[in-house]
Amino acid sequence: MNNIKEQIKPPEQIALTEAAYKTLEEMYETARQCKRCPLCKTRTNVVLFRGNPQAKLMLIGEGPGQYEDETGLPFVGKAGQLLDKILASQEIDRDKDIYICNVVKCRPPGNRVPEKQEIEQCRGYLEAQIELIQPPLILLAGATALQSVLNVKYPISKVRGKWFDFKNGAKVMPIFHPSYLLRNDSREVGSPKWLMWQDIKEVKRQLQVISGHTI
Ligand code: URA
């Protein structure tokens, strides 16, 4: 007979699926108490989202940094401020027109890239966000988001700006991570910042198509 300890897995080891939550609030409540991975030991706040859950556009980043950990809100540091500017340049309102979240919900110490295990333990929360919000358009900011959501290892520079089909008829577009743009300040034609502006223009175009506006 199997050892009972092997039969009954503690909750930390049970894979979460999107079906585990009926509402976002239910998921937020669970995530705020989460101890599924060691990031819970060093976090100040669990960082779940900012923006509008009814928005047609979702952006998924990597994970919270220092300011995000302190405030409990994603993309509020320097990278977030740049992101807000880029969105505003296309009249995409940061509070009304987009729902912003991350692959991992707790800050990796020293802002290191989240480890595979941490991403896996957090996956159910991100899946619940996608499933419950059902955004028609999803932006994957940076390599961690690209790899975690589409399970591919392409360099962002090769796939950015292109729409890929996703589940439930959604489209996803990989884009540069705003922190990368902070390190590459040039606005020359063909520079990462310039390319990001082209990509966000395309996002705006698709938002207009979805909402039935002629362009
Ligand atoms: N970088 C991210 O990927 N997410 C944040 O919330 C902040 C910085």
mmCIF file of C-alpha atoms and ligand atoms in Angstrom:
data_model
loop_
_atom_site.group_PDB
_atom_site.id
_atom_site.type_symbol
_atom_site.label_atom_id
_atom_site.label_comp_id
_atom_site.label_asym_id
_atom_site.label_seq_id
_atom_site.Cartn_x
_atom_site.Cartn_y
_atom_site.Cartn_z
ATOM 1 C CA MET A 1 0.000 0.000 0.000
ATOM 2 C CA ASN A 2 1.204 3.510 -0.828
ATOM 3 C CA ASN A 3 2.397 5.683 1.943
ATOM 4 C CA ILE A 4 -0.434 8.075 2.836
ATOM 5 C CA LYS A 5 1.985 11.023 2.579
ATOM 6 C CA GLU A 6 2.453 10.225 -1.090
ATOM 7 C CA GLN A 7 -1.294 10.022 -1.694
ATOM 8 C CA ILE A 8 -2.255 13.320 -0.086
ATOM 9 C CA LYS A 9 -0.289 16.173 -1.527
ATOM 10 C CA PRO A 10 -0.126 19.390 0.449
ATOM 11 C CA PRO A 11 -1.827 22.316 -1.367
ATOM 12 C CA GLU A 12 1.514 23.801 -2.377
ATOM 13 C CA GLN A 13 2.115 20.846 -4.661
ATOM 14 C CA ILE A 14 -1.264 20.629 -6.347
ATOM 15 C CA ALA A 15 -1.209 22.187 -9.805
ATOM 16 C CA LEU A 16 -3.634 25.064 -10.042
ATOM 17 C CA THR A 17 -5.778 25.411 -13.109
ATOM 18 C CA GLU A 18 -7.859 28.335 -14.244
ATOM 19 C CA ALA A 19 -10.963 26.281 -13.331
ATOM 20 C CA ALA A 20 -9.907 26.624 -9.693
ATOM 21 C CA TYR A 21 -11.371 30.154 -9.507
ATOM 22 C CA LYS A 22 -14.826 31.420 -10.379
ATOM 23 C CA THR A 23 -14.001 35.094 -9.979
ATOM 24 C CA LEU A 24 -10.942 37.306 -10.073
ATOM 25 C CA GLU A 25 -11.615 38.359 -6.487
ATOM 26 C CA GLU A 26 -11.482 34.720 -5.386
ATOM 27 C CA MET A 27 -8.129 34.308 -7.106
ATOM 28 C CA TYR A 28 -6.779 37.598 -5.689
ATOM 29 C CA GLU A 29 -7.726 36.488 -2.188
ATOM 30 C CA THR A 30 -5.894 33.169 -2.562
ATOM 31 C CA ALA A 31 -2.867 34.783 -4.220
ATOM 32 C CA ARG A 32 -2.534 37.398 -1.451
ATOM 33 C CA GLN A 33 -1.944 34.572 1.025
ATOM 34 C CA CYS A 34 0.164 32.458 -1.319
ATOM 35 C CA LYS A 35 3.102 30.479 0.046
ATOM 36 C CA ARG A 36 3.609 28.233 -2.969
ATOM 37 C CA CYS A 37 7.219 29.310 -3.590
ATOM 38 C CA PRO A 38 10.085 30.921 -1.652
ATOM 39 C CA LEU A 39 9.366 34.397 -3.085
ATOM 40 C CA CYS A 40 6.664 34.689 -0.392
ATOM 41 C CA LYS A 41 9.410 34.986 2.236
ATOM 42 C CA THR A 42 10.946 38.141 0.816
ATOM 43 C CA ARG A 43 7.924 39.956 -0.606
ATOM 44 C CA THR A 44 6.258 42.996 0.957
ATOM 45 C CA ASN A 45 3.108 42.781 -1.194
ATOM 46 C CA VAL A 46 1.694 40.335 -3.695
ATOM 47 C CA VAL A 47 1.431 42.311 -6.954
ATOM 48 C CA LEU A 48 -1.649 41.277 -8.906
ATOM 49 C CA PHE A 49 -2.779 43.920 -11.381
ATOM 50 C CA ARG A 50 -3.532 47.482 -12.248
ATOM 51 C CA GLY A 51 -5.963 48.831 -14.807
ATOM 52 C CA ASN A 52 -9.343 47.658 -15.962
ATOM 53 C CA PRO A 53 -10.453 43.996 -15.880
ATOM 54 C CA GLN A 54 -13.018 44.901 -18.579
ATOM 55 C CA ALA A 55 -10.340 46.217 -20.952
ATOM 56 C CA LYS A 56 -9.838 44.608 -24.375
ATOM 57 C CA LEU A 57 -6.068 44.716 -23.886
ATOM 58 C CA MET A 58 -3.893 42.862 -21.361
ATOM 59 C CA LEU A 59 -0.157 43.367 -20.855
ATOM 60 C CA ILE A 60 1.908 40.685 -19.143
ATOM 61 C CA GLY A 61 5.339 41.615 -17.784
ATOM 62 C CA GLU A 62 7.939 39.562 -15.963
ATOM 63 C CA GLY A 63 7.607 40.229 -12.247
ATOM 64 C CA PRO A 64 7.453 43.032 -9.679
ATOM 65 C CA GLY A 65 10.468 45.201 -8.923
ATOM 66 C CA GLN A 66 11.153 47.248 -5.803
ATOM 67 C CA TYR A 67 8.422 49.898 -6.253
ATOM 68 C CA GLU A 68 5.892 47.318 -7.311
ATOM 69 C CA ASP A 69 6.687 45.233 -4.225
ATOM 70 C CA GLU A 70 6.300 48.317 -2.022
ATOM 71 C CA THR A 71 3.033 49.495 -3.551
ATOM 72 C CA GLY A 72 1.417 46.192 -4.579
ATOM 73 C CA LEU A 73 0.891 47.529 -8.128
ATOM 74 C CA PRO A 74 2.659 46.367 -11.313
ATOM 75 C CA PHE A 75 4.708 48.693 -13.509
ATOM 76 C CA VAL A 76 4.819 51.754 -11.265
ATOM 77 C CA GLY A 77 8.623 52.252 -11.295
ATOM 78 C CA LYS A 78 10.694 53.798 -14.096
ATOM 79 C CA ALA A 79 9.814 51.093 -16.621
ATOM 80 C CA GLY A 80 6.140 51.507 -15.774
ATOM 81 C CA GLN A 81 6.281 55.262 -16.208
ATOM 82 C CA LEU A 82 7.828 54.815 -19.636
ATOM 83 C CA LEU A 83 5.151 52.258 -20.482
ATOM 84 C CA ASP A 84 2.427 54.738 -19.465
ATOM 85 C CA LYS A 85 3.976 57.372 -21.763
ATOM 86 C CA ILE A 86 4.135 54.990 -24.698
ATOM 87 C CA LEU A 87 0.503 53.970 -24.176
ATOM 88 C CA ALA A 88 -0.598 57.585 -23.757
ATOM 89 C CA SER A 89 1.090 58.508 -27.052
ATOM 90 C CA GLN A 90 -1.573 56.348 -28.747
ATOM 91 C CA GLU A 91 -4.343 57.489 -26.424
ATOM 92 C CA ILE A 92 -4.432 54.175 -24.612
ATOM 93 C CA ASP A 93 -5.486 55.113 -21.094
ATOM 94 C CA ARG A 94 -3.435 53.253 -18.439
ATOM 95 C CA ASP A 95 -6.431 53.000 -16.085
ATOM 96 C CA LYS A 96 -9.294 52.438 -18.521
ATOM 97 C CA ASP A 97 -7.990 50.704 -21.662
ATOM 98 C CA ILE A 98 -5.594 48.053 -20.340
ATOM 99 C CA TYR A 99 -5.208 45.423 -17.619
ATOM 100 C CA ILE A 100 -1.572 45.031 -16.563
ATOM 101 C CA CYS A 101 -0.125 42.041 -14.711
ATOM 102 C CA ASN A 102 3.004 39.889 -14.486
ATOM 103 C CA VAL A 103 4.111 36.284 -14.905
ATOM 104 C CA VAL A 104 5.121 36.105 -11.225
ATOM 105 C CA LYS A 105 3.230 38.001 -8.577
ATOM 106 C CA CYS A 106 6.015 38.401 -5.991
ATOM 107 C CA ARG A 107 9.312 40.247 -6.378
ATOM 108 C CA PRO A 108 12.347 38.088 -7.104
ATOM 109 C CA PRO A 109 15.113 39.348 -4.765
ATOM 110 C CA GLY A 110 17.409 41.890 -6.422
ATOM 111 C CA ASN A 111 15.080 41.899 -9.463
ATOM 112 C CA ARG A 112 16.612 38.711 -10.816
ATOM 113 C CA VAL A 113 14.769 36.781 -13.533
ATOM 114 C CA PRO A 114 12.188 34.471 -11.922
ATOM 115 C CA GLU A 115 13.207 30.819 -11.773
ATOM 116 C CA LYS A 116 11.375 28.096 -13.665
ATOM 117 C CA GLN A 117 9.870 26.665 -10.474
ATOM 118 C CA GLU A 118 8.628 30.086 -9.367
ATOM 119 C CA ILE A 119 6.991 30.630 -12.752
ATOM 120 C CA GLU A 120 5.347 27.203 -12.588
ATOM 121 C CA GLN A 121 4.019 27.759 -9.064
ATOM 122 C CA CYS A 122 2.523 31.091 -10.148
ATOM 123 C CA ARG A 123 1.144 29.897 -13.491
ATOM 124 C CA GLY A 124 -2.362 29.165 -12.189
ATOM 125 C CA TYR A 125 -2.844 32.786 -11.179
ATOM 126 C CA LEU A 126 -1.858 34.120 -14.599
ATOM 127 C CA GLU A 127 -4.006 31.489 -16.320
ATOM 128 C CA ALA A 128 -6.957 32.523 -14.153
ATOM 129 C CA GLN A 129 -6.412 36.170 -15.111
ATOM 130 C CA ILE A 130 -6.398 35.326 -18.814
ATOM 131 C CA GLU A 131 -9.348 32.942 -18.545
ATOM 132 C CA LEU A 132 -11.579 35.182 -16.427
ATOM 133 C CA ILE A 133 -10.818 38.412 -18.300
ATOM 134 C CA GLN A 134 -10.665 36.881 -21.805
ATOM 135 C CA PRO A 135 -8.885 39.865 -23.361
ATOM 136 C CA PRO A 136 -8.971 39.727 -27.174
ATOM 137 C CA LEU A 137 -5.475 41.282 -27.325
ATOM 138 C CA ILE A 138 -2.516 40.354 -25.109
ATOM 139 C CA LEU A 139 0.943 41.937 -25.089
ATOM 140 C CA LEU A 140 3.891 39.897 -23.828
ATOM 141 C CA ALA A 141 6.517 42.326 -22.577
ATOM 142 C CA GLY A 142 9.953 40.717 -22.695
ATOM 143 C CA ALA A 143 11.416 37.235 -22.945
ATOM 144 C CA THR A 144 10.043 35.837 -19.667
ATOM 145 C CA ALA A 145 6.448 36.642 -20.614
ATOM 146 C CA LEU A 146 6.978 35.328 -24.145
ATOM 147 C CA GLN A 147 8.478 32.079 -22.926
ATOM 148 C CA SER A 148 5.982 31.546 -20.110
ATOM 149 C CA VAL A 149 2.848 32.191 -22.155
ATOM 150 C CA LEU A 150 3.752 30.822 -25.606
ATOM 151 C CA ASN A 151 6.370 28.312 -24.435
ATOM 152 C CA VAL A 152 8.903 29.428 -27.063
ATOM 153 C CA LYS A 153 12.434 30.713 -26.735
ATOM 154 C CA TYR A 154 12.662 33.144 -29.689
ATOM 155 C CA PRO A 155 14.552 36.400 -29.218
ATOM 156 C CA ILE A 156 12.010 39.208 -28.782
ATOM 157 C CA SER A 157 13.699 41.147 -31.581
ATOM 158 C CA LYS A 158 12.678 38.404 -34.058
ATOM 159 C CA VAL A 159 9.000 38.163 -33.065
ATOM 160 C CA ARG A 160 8.058 41.582 -31.657
ATOM 161 C CA GLY A 161 5.298 43.441 -33.401
ATOM 162 C CA LYS A 162 3.707 40.274 -34.828
ATOM 163 C CA TRP A 163 0.318 38.920 -33.787
ATOM 164 C CA PHE A 164 0.112 35.217 -32.888
ATOM 165 C CA ASP A 165 -3.105 33.244 -32.430
ATOM 166 C CA PHE A 166 -3.880 32.305 -28.861
ATOM 167 C CA LYS A 167 -6.634 30.343 -27.112
ATOM 168 C CA ASN A 168 -10.262 31.511 -27.181
ATOM 169 C CA GLY A 169 -9.624 33.471 -30.381
ATOM 170 C CA ALA A 170 -7.301 35.991 -28.686
ATOM 171 C CA LYS A 171 -4.239 37.424 -30.412
ATOM 172 C CA VAL A 172 -0.912 37.895 -28.619
ATOM 173 C CA MET A 173 1.936 40.197 -29.579
ATOM 174 C CA PRO A 174 5.437 40.022 -28.059
ATOM 175 C CA ILE A 175 6.930 43.485 -27.441
ATOM 176 C CA PHE A 176 10.169 44.753 -25.962
ATOM 177 C CA HIS A 177 10.174 45.017 -22.177
ATOM 178 C CA PRO A 178 10.062 48.715 -21.164
ATOM 179 C CA SER A 179 13.213 48.203 -18.993
ATOM 180 C CA TYR A 180 15.102 47.290 -22.162
ATOM 181 C CA LEU A 181 14.009 50.591 -23.682
ATOM 182 C CA LEU A 182 15.324 52.448 -20.622
ATOM 183 C CA ARG A 183 18.744 50.993 -21.405
ATOM 184 C CA ASN A 184 18.470 51.882 -25.120
ATOM 185 C CA ASP A 185 17.544 55.509 -25.232
ATOM 186 C CA SER A 186 17.910 56.267 -28.953
ATOM 187 C CA ARG A 187 14.722 57.197 -30.837
ATOM 188 C CA GLU A 188 16.324 56.831 -34.266
ATOM 189 C CA VAL A 189 14.401 55.005 -36.951
ATOM 190 C CA GLY A 190 14.937 51.265 -36.376
ATOM 191 C CA SER A 191 15.983 51.661 -32.702
ATOM 192 C CA PRO A 192 14.161 49.578 -30.035
ATOM 193 C CA LYS A 193 12.223 52.654 -28.859
ATOM 194 C CA TRP A 194 11.168 53.515 -32.390
ATOM 195 C CA LEU A 195 10.114 49.883 -32.988
ATOM 196 C CA MET A 196 8.098 49.899 -29.764
ATOM 197 C CA TRP A 197 6.222 52.973 -30.952
ATOM 198 C CA GLN A 198 5.378 51.182 -34.227
ATOM 199 C CA ASP A 199 4.156 48.156 -32.262
ATOM 200 C CA ILE A 200 1.915 50.220 -30.003
ATOM 201 C CA LYS A 201 0.491 52.018 -33.046
ATOM 202 C CA GLU A 202 -0.456 48.584 -34.416
ATOM 203 C CA VAL A 203 -2.010 47.705 -31.053
ATOM 204 C CA LYS A 204 -4.116 50.867 -31.211
ATOM 205 C CA ARG A 205 -5.154 49.985 -34.758
ATOM 206 C CA GLN A 206 -6.316 46.529 -33.616
ATOM 207 C CA LEU A 207 -8.168 48.039 -30.649
ATOM 208 C CA GLN A 208 -10.035 50.263 -33.089
ATOM 209 C CA VAL A 209 -10.818 47.298 -35.338
ATOM 210 C CA ILE A 210 -12.182 45.373 -32.334
ATOM 211 C CA SER A 211 -14.341 48.236 -31.191
ATOM 212 C CA GLY A 212 -15.692 48.664 -34.743
ATOM 213 C CA HIS A 213 -14.187 52.087 -35.408
ATOM 214 C CA THR A 214 -13.179 52.863 -38.962
ATOM 215 C CA ILE A 215 -9.510 53.722 -39.297
HETATM 216 N N1 URA B 1 8.956 44.911 -14.691
HETATM 217 C C1 URA B 1 7.994 43.966 -14.850
HETATM 218 O O1 URA B 1 8.142 43.045 -15.636
HETATM 219 N N2 URA B 1 6.890 44.084 -14.138
HETATM 220 C C2 URA B 1 6.678 45.076 -13.278
HETATM 221 O O2 URA B 1 5.619 45.098 -12.666
HETATM 222 C C3 URA B 1 7.696 46.051 -13.139
HETATM 223 C C4 URA B 1 8.822 45.944 -13.849
#
